[in-house]
Coordinates of C-alpha atoms in Angstrom, one line a residue:
X1 CA 73.5 -8.4 141.4
X2 CA 74.9 -9.5 144.7
X3 CA 78.2 -11.4 144.8
X4 CA 78.6 -14.0 147.5
X5 CA 82.2 -14.1 148.8
X6 CA 83.1 -17.3 150.7
X7 CA 86.1 -17.9 152.8
X8 CA 88.1 -21.1 152.5
X9 CA 86.5 -24.0 154.3
X10 CA 87.3 -24.0 158.0
X11 CA 85.5 -24.8 161.2
X12 CA 83.0 -22.2 162.3
X13 CA 84.4 -20.5 165.4
X14 CA 82.2 -18.2 167.4
X15 CA 83.6 -14.7 168.1
X16 CA 85.2 -14.9 171.6
X17 CA 83.9 -11.5 172.8
X18 CA 80.4 -12.0 171.3
X19 CA 78.4 -11.4 174.5
X20 CA 80.3 -8.3 175.4
X21 CA 79.9 -7.1 171.8
X22 CA 76.1 -7.8 172.1
X23 CA 76.0 -5.3 175.0
X24 CA 77.5 -2.7 172.7
X25 CA 74.8 -3.3 170.1
X26 CA 72.1 -3.1 172.7
X27 CA 73.6 0.2 173.9
X28 CA 73.0 1.6 170.4
X29 CA 69.4 0.2 170.3
X30 CA 68.7 1.8 173.7
X31 CA 70.1 5.1 172.6
X32 CA 67.7 5.2 169.6
X33 CA 64.7 4.2 171.7
X34 CA 65.4 6.7 174.4
X35 CA 65.7 9.4 171.9
X36 CA 62.3 8.5 170.3
X37 CA 60.4 8.4 173.6
X38 CA 62.1 11.5 174.9
X39 CA 61.2 13.5 171.8
X40 CA 57.5 12.9 172.2
X41 CA 57.5 14.3 175.8
X42 CA 59.8 17.2 174.9
X43 CA 57.8 18.4 171.9
X44 CA 55.2 20.6 173.7
X45 CA 57.9 22.4 175.7
X46 CA 60.1 22.9 172.6
X47 CA 57.1 24.4 170.8
X48 CA 56.5 26.9 173.6
X49 CA 60.2 27.8 173.9
X50 CA 61.0 28.3 170.2
X51 CA 57.5 29.5 169.2
X52 CA 57.0 26.6 166.8
X53 CA 53.9 26.2 164.6
X54 CA 52.2 22.8 164.9
X55 CA 53.6 21.7 161.5
X56 CA 57.1 22.3 162.9
X57 CA 56.3 20.1 165.9
X58 CA 55.2 17.3 163.6
X59 CA 58.4 17.7 161.6
X60 CA 60.5 17.1 164.7
X61 CA 59.1 13.5 164.7
X62 CA 58.3 13.0 161.0
X63 CA 61.7 14.4 159.8
X64 CA 63.5 11.8 161.9
X65 CA 61.3 8.9 160.8
X66 CA 61.5 10.0 157.1
X67 CA 65.3 10.3 157.2
X68 CA 65.6 6.9 158.9
X69 CA 63.1 5.3 156.4
X70 CA 65.2 6.5 153.4
X71 CA 68.5 5.6 155.1
X72 CA 67.5 2.1 156.1
X73 CA 67.1 1.2 152.5
X74 CA 70.9 1.5 152.0
X75 CA 72.1 1.3 155.6
X76 CA 72.7 -2.5 155.5
X77 CA 74.4 -2.3 152.2
X78 CA 76.9 0.3 153.4
X79 CA 77.9 -2.3 156.0
X80 CA 78.3 -5.0 153.4
X81 CA 80.5 -2.7 151.3
X82 CA 82.6 -0.8 153.9
X83 CA 82.4 -3.1 156.9
X84 CA 79.8 -3.4 159.6
X85 CA 82.1 -2.3 162.5
X86 CA 83.2 0.8 160.6
X87 CA 79.7 1.8 159.6
X88 CA 78.5 1.1 163.2
X89 CA 81.1 3.5 164.5
X90 CA 80.1 6.1 161.9
X91 CA 76.5 5.8 162.8
X92 CA 77.0 6.0 166.6
X93 CA 79.3 9.0 166.2
X94 CA 76.9 10.7 163.9
X95 CA 74.0 10.1 166.3
X96 CA 76.0 11.6 169.2
X97 CA 77.0 14.7 167.2
X98 CA 73.4 15.2 166.0
X99 CA 72.2 15.0 169.6
X100 CA 74.6 17.7 170.5
X101 CA 73.3 19.8 167.6
X102 CA 69.7 19.3 168.8
X103 CA 70.6 20.3 172.3
X104 CA 72.3 23.5 171.1
X105 CA 69.9 24.4 168.3
X106 CA 69.1 28.1 168.3
X107 CA 66.1 27.9 165.9
X108 CA 63.5 25.6 164.6
X109 CA 65.2 25.1 161.3
X110 CA 68.5 24.0 162.9
X111 CA 66.6 21.7 165.3
X112 CA 64.6 20.0 162.5
X113 CA 67.7 19.6 160.4
X114 CA 69.5 18.1 163.4
X115 CA 66.7 15.6 163.8
X116 CA 67.0 14.6 160.2
X117 CA 70.7 14.0 160.8
X118 CA 69.8 11.9 163.8
X119 CA 67.5 9.8 161.6
X120 CA 70.2 9.3 159.0
X121 CA 72.8 8.3 161.6
X122 CA 70.4 5.9 163.2
X123 CA 69.7 4.3 159.8
X124 CA 73.4 3.7 159.4
X125 CA 73.9 2.4 162.9
X126 CA 71.0 0.1 163.6
X127 CA 71.3 -2.4 160.6
X128 CA 75.0 -3.0 161.4
X129 CA 74.1 -4.2 164.9
X130 CA 71.8 -6.9 163.6
X131 CA 74.3 -7.9 161.0
X132 CA 77.1 -8.2 163.5
X133 CA 74.9 -10.3 165.8
X134 CA 74.3 -12.8 162.9
X135 CA 78.0 -12.9 162.2
X136 CA 79.2 -13.3 165.8
X137 CA 76.7 -15.9 167.2
X138 CA 76.3 -19.5 166.1
X139 CA 72.7 -20.6 165.3
X140 CA 72.2 -22.3 168.7
X141 CA 72.9 -19.0 170.5
X142 CA 71.3 -16.6 168.0
X143 CA 67.8 -16.8 169.4
X144 CA 69.0 -16.2 172.9
X145 CA 71.0 -13.2 171.7
X146 CA 68.1 -11.6 169.9
X147 CA 65.8 -12.2 172.9
X148 CA 68.0 -9.7 174.8
X149 CA 66.5 -6.9 172.7
X150 CA 63.1 -7.3 174.4
X151 CA 64.1 -6.2 177.9
X152 CA 66.3 -3.4 176.6
X153 CA 63.6 -2.0 174.5
X154 CA 61.1 -2.3 177.3
X155 CA 63.3 -0.5 179.9
X156 CA 64.2 2.2 177.4
X157 CA 60.6 2.8 176.4
X158 CA 59.4 3.0 180.0
X159 CA 62.3 5.2 181.3
X160 CA 62.5 7.6 178.4
X161 CA 59.3 9.6 178.9
X162 CA 59.8 9.8 182.7
X163 CA 63.4 10.8 182.5
X164 CA 62.6 13.5 179.9
X165 CA 59.9 14.9 182.0
X166 CA 62.1 15.1 185.1
X167 CA 64.9 16.8 183.3
X168 CA 62.6 19.4 181.7
X169 CA 61.0 20.2 185.0
X170 CA 64.3 20.3 186.9
X171 CA 65.6 22.8 184.3
X172 CA 69.2 22.2 185.3
X173 CA 71.3 25.3 184.7
X174 CA 68.4 26.8 182.7
X175 CA 68.7 24.1 180.1
X176 CA 65.0 23.2 180.0
X177 CA 64.2 20.8 177.1
X178 CA 67.8 20.9 175.8
X179 CA 68.9 18.6 178.7
X180 CA 66.6 15.9 177.3
X181 CA 68.7 15.6 174.2
X182 CA 71.8 15.1 176.3
X183 CA 70.4 11.9 178.0
X184 CA 71.7 9.8 175.1
X185 CA 75.2 11.3 175.2
X186 CA 76.7 9.1 178.0
X187 CA 75.2 6.0 176.4
X188 CA 76.5 7.1 173.0
X189 CA 80.1 7.8 174.2
X190 CA 80.3 4.5 176.1
X191 CA 78.9 2.6 173.2
X192 CA 81.4 4.3 170.9
X193 CA 84.4 3.5 173.1
X194 CA 83.3 -0.1 173.8
X195 CA 82.6 -0.7 170.1
X196 CA 86.2 0.2 169.1
X197 CA 87.5 -2.5 171.6
X198 CA 84.8 -5.2 171.4
X199 CA 83.2 -5.4 168.0
X200 CA 84.8 -7.8 165.5
X201 CA 86.7 -6.4 162.5
X202 CA 85.9 -7.7 159.1
X203 CA 88.7 -10.3 159.4
X204 CA 87.4 -11.5 162.8
X205 CA 83.9 -11.8 161.4
X206 CA 85.2 -13.9 158.5
X207 CA 86.8 -16.3 161.0
X208 CA 83.3 -17.5 162.0
X209 CA 83.1 -19.1 158.5
X210 CA 80.1 -17.1 157.4
X211 CA 79.7 -15.6 153.9
X212 CA 79.7 -11.9 153.4
X213 CA 77.9 -10.1 150.6
X214 CA 79.3 -7.1 148.7
X215 CA 76.6 -5.7 146.5
X216 CA 76.9 -2.4 144.7
X217 CA 75.1 0.7 146.0
X218 CA 72.1 1.8 143.8
X219 CA 72.4 5.6 144.2
X220 CA 69.6 6.4 141.6
X221 CA 67.3 4.0 143.4
X222 CA 68.1 5.6 146.7
X223 CA 67.4 9.1 145.3
X224 CA 64.1 8.0 143.8
X225 CA 63.0 6.4 147.1
X226 CA 64.0 9.5 149.1
X227 CA 62.3 12.0 146.7
X228 CA 59.1 10.0 146.6
X229 CA 58.9 9.7 150.4
X230 CA 59.4 13.4 150.9
X231 CA 56.8 14.3 148.2
X232 CA 54.3 12.1 150.0
X233 CA 55.0 13.2 153.6
X234 CA 55.4 16.9 153.1
X235 CA 51.8 17.7 152.0
X236 CA 50.4 15.8 154.9
X237 CA 52.5 17.8 157.4
X238 CA 52.0 21.2 155.8
X239 CA 48.6 20.8 154.2
X240 CA 46.4 21.1 157.2
X241 CA 48.0 24.2 158.6
X242 CA 47.8 25.9 155.1
X243 CA 44.3 24.9 154.2
X244 CA 45.2 22.2 151.7
X245 CA 46.1 24.4 148.7
X246 CA 46.3 22.8 145.2
X247 CA 50.1 22.3 145.4
X248 CA 49.7 19.7 148.2
X249 CA 47.7 17.4 145.9
X250 CA 50.1 18.0 143.1
X251 CA 53.0 16.9 145.3
X252 CA 51.1 13.8 146.4
X253 CA 50.5 12.9 142.8
X254 CA 54.2 13.6 142.0
X255 CA 55.3 11.4 144.9
X256 CA 53.2 8.5 143.7
X257 CA 54.6 9.0 140.2
X258 CA 58.2 8.9 141.5
X259 CA 57.5 5.7 143.3
X260 CA 56.2 4.3 140.0
X261 CA 59.6 5.2 138.4
X262 CA 61.3 3.5 141.4
X263 CA 59.3 0.3 140.8
X264 CA 60.6 0.3 137.2
X265 CA 64.1 1.0 138.4
X266 CA 64.3 -2.0 140.7
X267 CA 63.1 -4.3 137.9
X268 CA 65.9 -3.2 135.6
X269 CA 68.8 -2.4 137.9
X270 CA 71.6 -5.0 138.1
X271 CA 71.9 -4.6 141.9
X272 CA 68.4 -3.2 142.9
X273 CA 67.7 -1.9 146.4
X274 CA 64.7 -4.3 146.7
X275 CA 64.2 -7.7 145.2
X276 CA 61.5 -7.2 142.6
X277 CA 60.0 -10.6 143.2
X278 CA 58.8 -9.5 146.7
X279 CA 56.1 -7.3 145.2
X280 CA 54.6 -10.2 143.4
X281 CA 53.7 -11.8 146.8
X282 CA 50.3 -10.7 147.9
X283 CA 51.0 -11.6 151.6
X284 CA 54.1 -9.5 151.6
X285 CA 52.6 -6.4 149.9
X286 CA 49.6 -6.7 152.3
X287 CA 52.1 -6.9 155.2
X288 CA 53.8 -3.7 154.0
X289 CA 50.4 -1.9 154.1
X290 CA 49.8 -3.2 157.6
X291 CA 53.3 -2.0 158.7
X292 CA 52.6 1.5 157.3
X293 CA 49.2 1.8 159.0
X294 CA 50.0 0.3 162.4
X295 CA 53.4 2.0 162.8
X296 CA 51.8 5.3 161.8
X297 CA 49.2 4.8 164.5
X298 CA 51.8 3.9 167.2
X299 CA 54.0 7.0 166.4
X300 CA 51.0 9.4 166.2
X301 CA 49.5 8.1 169.4
X302 CA 52.6 8.9 171.4
X303 CA 52.8 12.5 170.0
X304 CA 49.1 13.2 170.3
X305 CA 49.0 11.9 173.9
X306 CA 51.9 14.2 174.9
X307 CA 50.3 17.2 173.2
X308 CA 47.0 16.4 174.8
X309 CA 48.3 16.1 178.4
X310 CA 50.6 19.1 178.3
X311 CA 48.8 21.6 176.1
X312 CA 45.1 20.8 176.8
X313 CA 45.2 19.3 180.3
X314 CA 48.0 21.4 181.7
X315 CA 50.2 18.5 182.9
X316 CA 53.8 19.2 183.6
X317 CA 56.3 17.2 181.5
X318 CA 56.9 14.8 184.5
X319 CA 53.2 14.3 185.0
X320 CA 52.8 13.7 181.3
X321 CA 55.7 11.2 181.3
X322 CA 54.2 9.3 184.2
X323 CA 50.7 9.3 182.6
X324 CA 52.0 7.9 179.4
X325 CA 54.5 5.3 180.8
X326 CA 51.8 2.6 181.2
X327 CA 51.7 2.4 177.4
X328 CA 55.3 1.1 177.3
X329 CA 54.6 -1.3 180.2
X330 CA 51.6 -2.6 178.3
X331 CA 53.7 -3.1 175.2
X332 CA 56.3 -5.1 177.1
X333 CA 53.6 -7.4 178.6
X334 CA 51.8 -7.7 175.3
X335 CA 54.9 -8.5 173.4
X336 CA 55.7 -11.4 175.8
X337 CA 52.2 -12.7 175.4
X338 CA 52.2 -12.1 171.6
X339 CA 55.0 -14.6 170.9
X340 CA 53.3 -17.3 172.9
X341 CA 49.8 -16.6 171.4
X342 CA 51.3 -16.7 167.9
X343 CA 52.4 -20.3 168.4
X344 CA 49.0 -21.3 169.7
X345 CA 46.4 -19.3 167.7
X346 CA 48.5 -18.1 164.8
X347 CA 47.3 -15.1 162.8
X348 CA 44.4 -14.5 165.2
X349 CA 47.0 -13.0 167.6
X350 CA 47.2 -10.0 165.3
X351 CA 43.4 -9.6 165.2
X352 CA 43.3 -9.9 169.0
X353 CA 46.0 -7.2 169.3
X354 CA 44.1 -4.8 167.1
X355 CA 40.8 -5.5 169.0
X356 CA 42.5 -4.8 172.3
X357 CA 44.0 -1.6 171.0
X358 CA 40.6 -0.5 169.9
X359 CA 39.1 -1.3 173.3
X360 CA 41.9 0.7 174.9
X361 CA 41.3 3.8 172.7
X362 CA 37.6 3.7 173.6
X363 CA 38.4 3.3 177.3
X364 CA 40.9 6.2 177.1
X365 CA 38.4 8.5 175.4
X366 CA 35.6 7.5 177.9
X367 CA 37.8 8.2 181.0
X368 CA 39.6 11.2 179.6
X369 CA 40.2 13.4 182.6
X370 CA 39.4 17.1 182.9
X371 CA 42.4 19.5 183.5
X372 CA 41.9 19.5 187.3
X373 CA 41.5 15.7 187.6
X374 CA 44.2 13.1 188.4
X375 CA 46.4 11.6 185.7
X376 CA 45.6 8.2 187.1
X377 CA 42.4 8.3 185.0
X378 CA 44.8 7.8 182.0
X379 CA 46.2 4.5 183.3
X380 CA 43.4 2.0 182.3
X381 CA 43.1 3.2 178.8
X382 CA 46.8 3.7 177.9
X383 CA 47.7 0.3 179.6
X384 CA 45.1 -1.5 177.5
X385 CA 46.3 0.3 174.3
X386 CA 49.8 -0.8 175.1
X387 CA 48.8 -4.4 175.7
X388 CA 47.1 -4.4 172.3
X389 CA 50.0 -2.8 170.5
X390 CA 52.4 -5.3 172.1
X391 CA 50.3 -8.3 170.9
X392 CA 50.5 -6.8 167.4
X393 CA 54.1 -5.6 167.3
X394 CA 55.9 -8.7 168.6
X395 CA 54.9 -11.3 166.0
X396 CA 54.0 -9.0 163.1
X397 CA 57.3 -9.3 161.2
X398 CA 57.3 -13.1 161.6
X399 CA 53.9 -13.3 159.9
X400 CA 54.8 -10.9 157.1
X401 CA 58.0 -12.8 156.3
X402 CA 56.4 -16.2 156.5
X403 CA 55.6 -16.2 152.7
X404 CA 59.1 -14.9 151.7
X405 CA 61.7 -17.2 150.2
X406 CA 64.9 -17.7 152.1
X407 CA 67.1 -15.8 149.6
X408 CA 64.7 -12.8 149.9
X409 CA 64.6 -12.5 153.7
X410 CA 67.4 -9.9 153.9
X411 CA 65.9 -7.6 151.3
X412 CA 62.3 -8.1 152.7
X413 CA 63.4 -7.3 156.2
X414 CA 65.2 -4.1 155.1
X415 CA 62.2 -2.9 153.1
X416 CA 59.9 -3.7 156.0
X417 CA 61.9 -1.7 158.5
X418 CA 62.1 1.2 156.1
X419 CA 58.4 1.1 155.3
X420 CA 57.7 1.0 159.1
X421 CA 59.6 4.3 159.5
X422 CA 57.8 5.8 156.5
X423 CA 54.5 4.8 158.1
X424 CA 55.5 6.6 161.3
X425 CA 56.2 9.8 159.4
X426 CA 52.9 9.6 157.5
X427 CA 51.0 8.7 160.7
X428 CA 52.3 11.6 162.6
X429 CA 51.5 13.9 159.7
X430 CA 48.0 12.7 159.1
X431 CA 46.7 11.9 162.6
X432 CA 48.7 14.8 164.1
X433 CA 46.9 17.1 161.7
X434 CA 43.5 15.7 162.6
X435 CA 44.2 16.3 166.3
X436 CA 45.5 19.8 165.7
X437 CA 42.7 20.9 163.4
X438 CA 40.0 18.9 165.1
X439 CA 40.1 17.3 168.6
X440 CA 41.3 14.2 170.4
X441 CA 37.9 12.7 169.5
X442 CA 38.5 13.3 165.8
X443 CA 41.9 11.7 166.0
X444 CA 40.5 8.7 168.0
X445 CA 37.9 8.1 165.3
X446 CA 40.6 8.2 162.6
X447 CA 42.7 5.7 164.6
X448 CA 39.7 3.5 164.9
X449 CA 39.3 3.5 161.2
X450 CA 42.9 2.7 160.7
X451 CA 42.6 -0.3 163.1
X452 CA 39.5 -1.5 161.2
X453 CA 41.3 -1.4 157.9
X454 CA 44.4 -3.1 159.3
X455 CA 42.1 -5.8 160.8
X456 CA 40.9 -6.6 157.3
X457 CA 44.4 -6.6 155.8
X458 CA 45.6 -9.1 158.3
X459 CA 43.6 -11.8 156.5
X460 CA 46.1 -11.5 153.6
X461 CA 48.9 -12.8 155.8
X462 CA 49.9 -16.4 156.2
X463 CA 48.1 -18.2 159.0
X464 CA 51.4 -19.2 160.7
X465 CA 54.7 -17.4 161.5
X466 CA 57.9 -17.9 159.5
X467 CA 59.6 -19.9 162.1
X468 CA 56.7 -22.4 162.2
X469 CA 56.3 -22.4 158.4
X470 CA 60.0 -23.2 158.0

């Protein structure tokens, strides 16, 4: 059970360095997004250099997402218990060190393990940033502060693939793909130094007059969630390459059983990881399924497109980065429109986003260039896909949380973020396997099926966003 600790009554006083501190939090967000977009472009080159099997390539992405999914469940609570500034510093330092390990990894085992460490560090780092923003900014400035994430995410997503491609092709000092992991180091070091000076300590945060929560950490629940997630994801990554032996289905069944035990645990624990009441809300559980499917599609699409351009069409990493960059541009534009459309047409914005994404996939498949043809043939399809994804991504959380009670929002948001990362891991595993064992056409059909199922699930969501409903 959570214990609310209130400071004596005093006037709320905004943290004096809040805008400079916001830049620090945005630096951490940029570091995470750069790493994610860079990894997708680097994967084919890493495969060739280290002689990786395709399942190992999938683990480079899925391992990170899986670790972050499990870590996000407890990341916010660690900040509540040990202090947000302290855990933010631990997360940033861990991310920087893990990036160094990735850049110097001598083998696939070390590289995959380093990616898992990156995911865990990111799961500690990112929740603290949002928590600090809520502590530092008064309500009238909070929306403006959160709005700053959009441009930072957009620039990072657009620049990441291009920068990674250039570094790999330049091959500075013979570093090859290793240089792409060093891109985040300057950002990480600057963020770390600035965080020490600019982020508020626990005492400074309390001077704002806000309450802080100090729940206990549910270690058994965390272990159950982590074990269940691994048992579900592992068969999807390894099964296709090994011909789907019997043990893959046994593991899947065991994973579902572990999640069943986890559900019993959160009902009986005194300080559960997740508020049990959330799963009695049809709109919220439907929203979790939507988050799993759509985030899986987004993550898999990025990896598949990079494998397609570099391994089948023969593009250089720079050409691949440029060919794929319009996806990020489309997401930025679609996100801006998505918020506005949500206010006007409500839940139909999500249906529109899914439809546009489907149109983009069909366009991309129809205009798919031959190896000798220009990468410009990619632009219409990937741009339309990005627009659709942006329309969907921007307002999705607001719709899912619309039916959640005020006291459940924190728990609901944490679970939603974790499930989104788990969906990314599963999507990379399932759709990546279909691409590897089949073709881009096979993967496209599967993505179309996922879009259709998600389209139906959207009807479970409330017709209006949370901010309009409240």
